[in-house]
Amino acid sequence: MSSSPPARLSTRLASYLVRDPLIYLYTLVLGTISLLSSFFDHRGRIQHNLARLWSRLILLTCGSPLTVTGLERLNLAQPAIYAANHSSALDIPVLYVGLPFQFRILAKLELFRLPILGSHLKRSGQIPIDRADARASLRSLSAASQTVKSGMNLAIFPEGGRSTDGHLQPFLGGTFYVAIKAQVPIVPMAIVGAMI
């Protein structure tokens, strides 16, 4: 059953006039506080907690409840690589809300080149990867393995980017390289039903 045109129009208007401005506001305010905190919080705890708050607000604003299953099976005493599928803009907020510990993300280099966001990603300890340059990519994967060896968990999208059709894409080898080099387990995760 398809929605009627007035229902679709009201949903779009709600997005343009309420949801989107609220998300931009959360991002601006919490991003600024987070960036400032990076100058004295060298462990990244404040930044991570602000990212979790930002994520909760986004899921709340979008009306997206989150159910997490399987947390009782995790060994939180050991760092690990948490590998998830990636098909929605909500996947990052889902990770921050769903995972009950601090982690870093291996993210594409292009995000680090964006004004303000790029500085924030660098200062918060996220790890850039340049898939177009094999040597730079290897350096990034080595940095990621050092991050995990130091006791920090790593979140990664092994497909290397967002799926355009929702189907799982072939995995890139970097996830396995980091796990082998750091001698840590890979914890597979499935994000189901996140649509945007």
mmCIF file of C-alpha atoms in Angstrom, residues 14-196:
data_model
loop_
_atom_site.group_PDB
_atom_site.id
_atom_site.type_symbol
_atom_site.label_atom_id
_atom_site.label_comp_id
_atom_site.label_asym_id
_atom_site.label_seq_id
_atom_site.Cartn_x
_atom_site.Cartn_y
_atom_site.Cartn_z
ATOM 1 C CA ALA A 14 8.554 17.704 8.509
ATOM 2 C CA SER A 15 12.020 16.662 7.372
ATOM 3 C CA TYR A 16 12.926 19.971 5.745
ATOM 4 C CA LEU A 17 11.418 22.237 8.399
ATOM 5 C CA VAL A 18 11.984 20.294 11.627
ATOM 6 C CA ARG A 19 14.223 17.219 11.486
ATOM 7 C CA ASP A 20 17.006 18.531 9.234
ATOM 8 C CA PRO A 21 17.398 21.887 11.053
ATOM 9 C CA LEU A 22 17.474 20.069 14.410
ATOM 10 C CA ILE A 23 20.160 17.658 13.199
ATOM 11 C CA TYR A 24 22.233 20.563 11.839
ATOM 12 C CA LEU A 25 21.836 22.334 15.185
ATOM 13 C CA TYR A 26 22.942 19.242 17.182
ATOM 14 C CA THR A 27 25.879 18.792 14.844
ATOM 15 C CA LEU A 28 27.003 22.431 15.091
ATOM 16 C CA VAL A 29 26.660 22.766 18.877
ATOM 17 C CA LEU A 30 27.963 19.340 19.924
ATOM 18 C CA GLY A 31 30.635 19.336 17.204
ATOM 19 C CA THR A 32 31.983 22.682 18.433
ATOM 20 C CA ILE A 33 32.061 21.524 22.064
ATOM 21 C CA SER A 34 33.676 18.258 21.002
ATOM 22 C CA LEU A 35 36.352 20.003 18.954
ATOM 23 C CA LEU A 36 37.173 22.356 21.853
ATOM 24 C CA SER A 37 37.329 19.430 24.298
ATOM 25 C CA SER A 38 39.959 17.747 22.125
ATOM 26 C CA PHE A 39 42.530 20.322 23.247
ATOM 27 C CA PHE A 40 42.509 19.018 26.826
ATOM 28 C CA ASP A 41 40.905 15.547 26.676
ATOM 29 C CA HIS A 42 43.675 13.527 25.054
ATOM 30 C CA ARG A 43 41.964 10.170 25.699
ATOM 31 C CA GLY A 44 38.918 11.206 23.670
ATOM 32 C CA ARG A 45 36.361 10.271 26.314
ATOM 33 C CA ILE A 46 34.524 13.586 26.200
ATOM 34 C CA GLN A 47 34.458 13.548 22.400
ATOM 35 C CA HIS A 48 33.159 9.989 22.337
ATOM 36 C CA ASN A 49 30.426 10.780 24.864
ATOM 37 C CA LEU A 50 29.403 13.845 22.843
ATOM 38 C CA ALA A 51 29.281 11.671 19.701
ATOM 39 C CA ARG A 52 27.017 9.251 21.588
ATOM 40 C CA LEU A 53 24.737 12.111 22.663
ATOM 41 C CA TRP A 54 24.675 13.466 19.081
ATOM 42 C CA SER A 55 23.759 9.998 17.838
ATOM 43 C CA ARG A 56 20.976 9.526 20.385
ATOM 44 C CA LEU A 57 19.493 12.896 19.435
ATOM 45 C CA ILE A 58 19.600 12.003 15.733
ATOM 46 C CA LEU A 59 17.859 8.662 16.258
ATOM 47 C CA LEU A 60 15.271 10.360 18.476
ATOM 48 C CA THR A 61 14.686 13.144 15.929
ATOM 49 C CA CYS A 62 14.292 10.612 13.107
ATOM 50 C CA GLY A 63 11.910 8.520 15.206
ATOM 51 C CA SER A 64 14.233 5.523 14.868
ATOM 52 C CA PRO A 65 14.104 3.167 17.845
ATOM 53 C CA LEU A 66 17.159 0.935 18.252
ATOM 54 C CA THR A 67 17.177 -2.651 19.482
ATOM 55 C CA VAL A 68 20.558 -4.239 20.144
ATOM 56 C CA THR A 69 20.924 -7.994 20.564
ATOM 57 C CA GLY A 70 23.986 -10.068 21.414
ATOM 58 C CA LEU A 71 25.861 -7.641 23.711
ATOM 59 C CA GLU A 72 26.038 -10.340 26.377
ATOM 60 C CA ARG A 73 28.287 -12.364 24.057
ATOM 61 C CA LEU A 74 30.985 -9.684 23.816
ATOM 62 C CA ASN A 75 34.254 -9.924 25.704
ATOM 63 C CA LEU A 76 34.650 -6.277 26.715
ATOM 64 C CA ALA A 77 37.966 -6.994 28.444
ATOM 65 C CA GLN A 78 39.697 -7.483 25.084
ATOM 66 C CA PRO A 79 39.889 -4.936 22.265
ATOM 67 C CA ALA A 80 38.368 -6.077 18.980
ATOM 68 C CA ILE A 81 37.439 -4.972 15.500
ATOM 69 C CA TYR A 82 33.701 -4.490 15.113
ATOM 70 C CA ALA A 83 32.734 -5.003 11.466
ATOM 71 C CA ALA A 84 29.303 -3.905 10.248
ATOM 72 C CA ASN A 85 27.435 -3.593 6.987
ATOM 73 C CA HIS A 86 26.906 -0.055 5.713
ATOM 74 C CA SER A 87 23.751 0.906 3.829
ATOM 75 C CA SER A 88 22.412 3.990 5.596
ATOM 76 C CA ALA A 89 23.424 7.438 6.840
ATOM 77 C CA LEU A 90 22.120 6.255 10.232
ATOM 78 C CA ASP A 91 24.760 3.518 10.553
ATOM 79 C CA ILE A 92 27.273 5.756 12.361
ATOM 80 C CA PRO A 93 24.714 6.971 14.949
ATOM 81 C CA VAL A 94 23.569 3.350 15.381
ATOM 82 C CA LEU A 95 27.149 2.289 16.191
ATOM 83 C CA TYR A 96 27.647 5.101 18.714
ATOM 84 C CA VAL A 97 24.373 4.364 20.495
ATOM 85 C CA GLY A 98 24.570 0.573 20.239
ATOM 86 C CA LEU A 99 28.165 -0.129 21.273
ATOM 87 C CA PRO A 100 28.699 0.442 25.022
ATOM 88 C CA PHE A 101 32.402 1.327 24.843
ATOM 89 C CA GLN A 102 34.773 3.803 23.263
ATOM 90 C CA PHE A 103 36.013 3.032 19.758
ATOM 91 C CA ARG A 104 37.615 4.609 16.717
ATOM 92 C CA ILE A 105 36.416 4.373 13.120
ATOM 93 C CA LEU A 106 38.435 3.608 10.009
ATOM 94 C CA ALA A 107 36.945 6.076 7.504
ATOM 95 C CA LYS A 108 37.572 7.119 3.927
ATOM 96 C CA LEU A 109 40.121 9.892 3.420
ATOM 97 C CA GLU A 110 37.647 12.135 1.579
ATOM 98 C CA LEU A 111 35.818 12.819 4.861
ATOM 99 C CA PHE A 112 39.047 14.111 6.421
ATOM 100 C CA ARG A 113 39.382 16.683 3.612
ATOM 101 C CA LEU A 114 36.070 18.362 4.421
ATOM 102 C CA PRO A 115 36.328 21.711 6.245
ATOM 103 C CA ILE A 116 35.716 21.490 9.998
ATOM 104 C CA LEU A 117 34.577 17.844 9.878
ATOM 105 C CA GLY A 118 38.034 16.746 8.743
ATOM 106 C CA SER A 119 39.740 18.541 11.628
ATOM 107 C CA HIS A 120 37.266 17.051 14.038
ATOM 108 C CA LEU A 121 37.836 13.520 12.738
ATOM 109 C CA LYS A 122 41.622 13.917 13.052
ATOM 110 C CA ARG A 123 41.463 15.390 16.559
ATOM 111 C CA SER A 124 39.075 12.673 17.735
ATOM 112 C CA GLY A 125 41.489 9.921 16.684
ATOM 113 C CA GLN A 126 39.552 8.487 13.754
ATOM 114 C CA ILE A 127 41.772 6.831 11.149
ATOM 115 C CA PRO A 128 41.726 7.926 7.475
ATOM 116 C CA ILE A 129 42.241 5.420 4.699
ATOM 117 C CA ASP A 130 43.102 6.323 1.115
ATOM 118 C CA ARG A 131 41.923 3.421 -1.008
ATOM 119 C CA ALA A 132 43.391 5.016 -4.154
ATOM 120 C CA ASP A 133 46.973 4.870 -2.820
ATOM 121 C CA ALA A 134 48.198 1.393 -1.827
ATOM 122 C CA ARG A 135 51.147 2.647 0.257
ATOM 123 C CA ALA A 136 49.067 5.220 2.123
ATOM 124 C CA SER A 137 46.391 2.590 2.656
ATOM 125 C CA LEU A 138 48.928 0.201 4.167
ATOM 126 C CA ARG A 139 50.177 2.961 6.503
ATOM 127 C CA SER A 140 46.592 3.609 7.621
ATOM 128 C CA LEU A 141 45.968 -0.079 8.245
ATOM 129 C CA SER A 142 49.182 -0.275 10.289
ATOM 130 C CA ALA A 143 48.039 2.769 12.309
ATOM 131 C CA ALA A 144 44.678 1.059 12.846
ATOM 132 C CA SER A 145 46.403 -2.075 14.127
ATOM 133 C CA GLN A 146 48.478 0.040 16.557
ATOM 134 C CA THR A 147 45.272 1.688 17.779
ATOM 135 C CA VAL A 148 43.740 -1.714 18.519
ATOM 136 C CA LYS A 149 46.960 -3.034 20.078
ATOM 137 C CA SER A 150 46.918 -0.047 22.444
ATOM 138 C CA GLY A 151 43.550 -1.261 23.765
ATOM 139 C CA MET A 152 41.122 0.842 21.694
ATOM 140 C CA ASN A 153 38.309 -0.916 19.835
ATOM 141 C CA LEU A 154 37.929 -0.265 16.120
ATOM 142 C CA ALA A 155 34.694 -0.001 14.120
ATOM 143 C CA ILE A 156 34.939 -0.659 10.416
ATOM 144 C CA PHE A 157 32.755 -1.118 7.363
ATOM 145 C CA PRO A 158 34.584 -3.925 5.527
ATOM 146 C CA GLU A 159 32.722 -3.249 2.272
ATOM 147 C CA GLY A 160 34.737 -0.023 2.011
ATOM 148 C CA GLY A 161 31.736 2.252 1.610
ATOM 149 C CA ARG A 162 27.983 2.475 1.681
ATOM 150 C CA SER A 163 25.984 -0.080 -0.319
ATOM 151 C CA THR A 164 23.687 1.657 -2.795
ATOM 152 C CA ASP A 165 21.160 -1.176 -3.030
ATOM 153 C CA GLY A 166 21.245 -2.545 0.532
ATOM 154 C CA HIS A 167 22.953 -5.782 -0.526
ATOM 155 C CA LEU A 168 26.220 -6.791 1.092
ATOM 156 C CA GLN A 169 29.188 -5.917 -1.138
ATOM 157 C CA PRO A 170 32.479 -7.880 -1.328
ATOM 158 C CA PHE A 171 34.744 -7.242 1.674
ATOM 159 C CA LEU A 172 38.051 -5.448 1.234
ATOM 160 C CA GLY A 173 41.064 -7.137 2.795
ATOM 161 C CA GLY A 174 42.006 -4.334 5.208
ATOM 162 C CA THR A 175 39.814 -5.569 8.057
ATOM 163 C CA PHE A 176 41.535 -8.930 8.086
ATOM 164 C CA TYR A 177 45.001 -7.371 7.750
ATOM 165 C CA VAL A 178 44.395 -5.201 10.838
ATOM 166 C CA ALA A 179 42.990 -8.135 12.839
ATOM 167 C CA ILE A 180 45.947 -10.381 11.996
ATOM 168 C CA LYS A 181 48.521 -7.650 12.638
ATOM 169 C CA ALA A 182 46.938 -6.679 15.978
ATOM 170 C CA GLN A 183 46.079 -10.273 16.905
ATOM 171 C CA VAL A 184 42.508 -9.395 17.867
ATOM 172 C CA PRO A 185 39.153 -10.927 16.941
ATOM 173 C CA ILE A 186 36.723 -9.529 14.386
ATOM 174 C CA VAL A 187 33.195 -9.218 15.754
ATOM 175 C CA PRO A 188 30.672 -9.299 12.895
ATOM 176 C CA MET A 189 27.581 -7.097 13.274
ATOM 177 C CA ALA A 190 24.466 -6.645 11.173
ATOM 178 C CA ILE A 191 22.638 -3.326 11.044
ATOM 179 C CA VAL A 192 19.113 -4.137 9.921
ATOM 180 C CA GLY A 193 16.359 -1.719 8.971
ATOM 181 C CA ALA A 194 18.314 1.563 9.048
ATOM 182 C CA MET A 195 16.978 3.498 6.082
ATOM 183 C CA ILE A 196 18.113 6.974 4.937
#
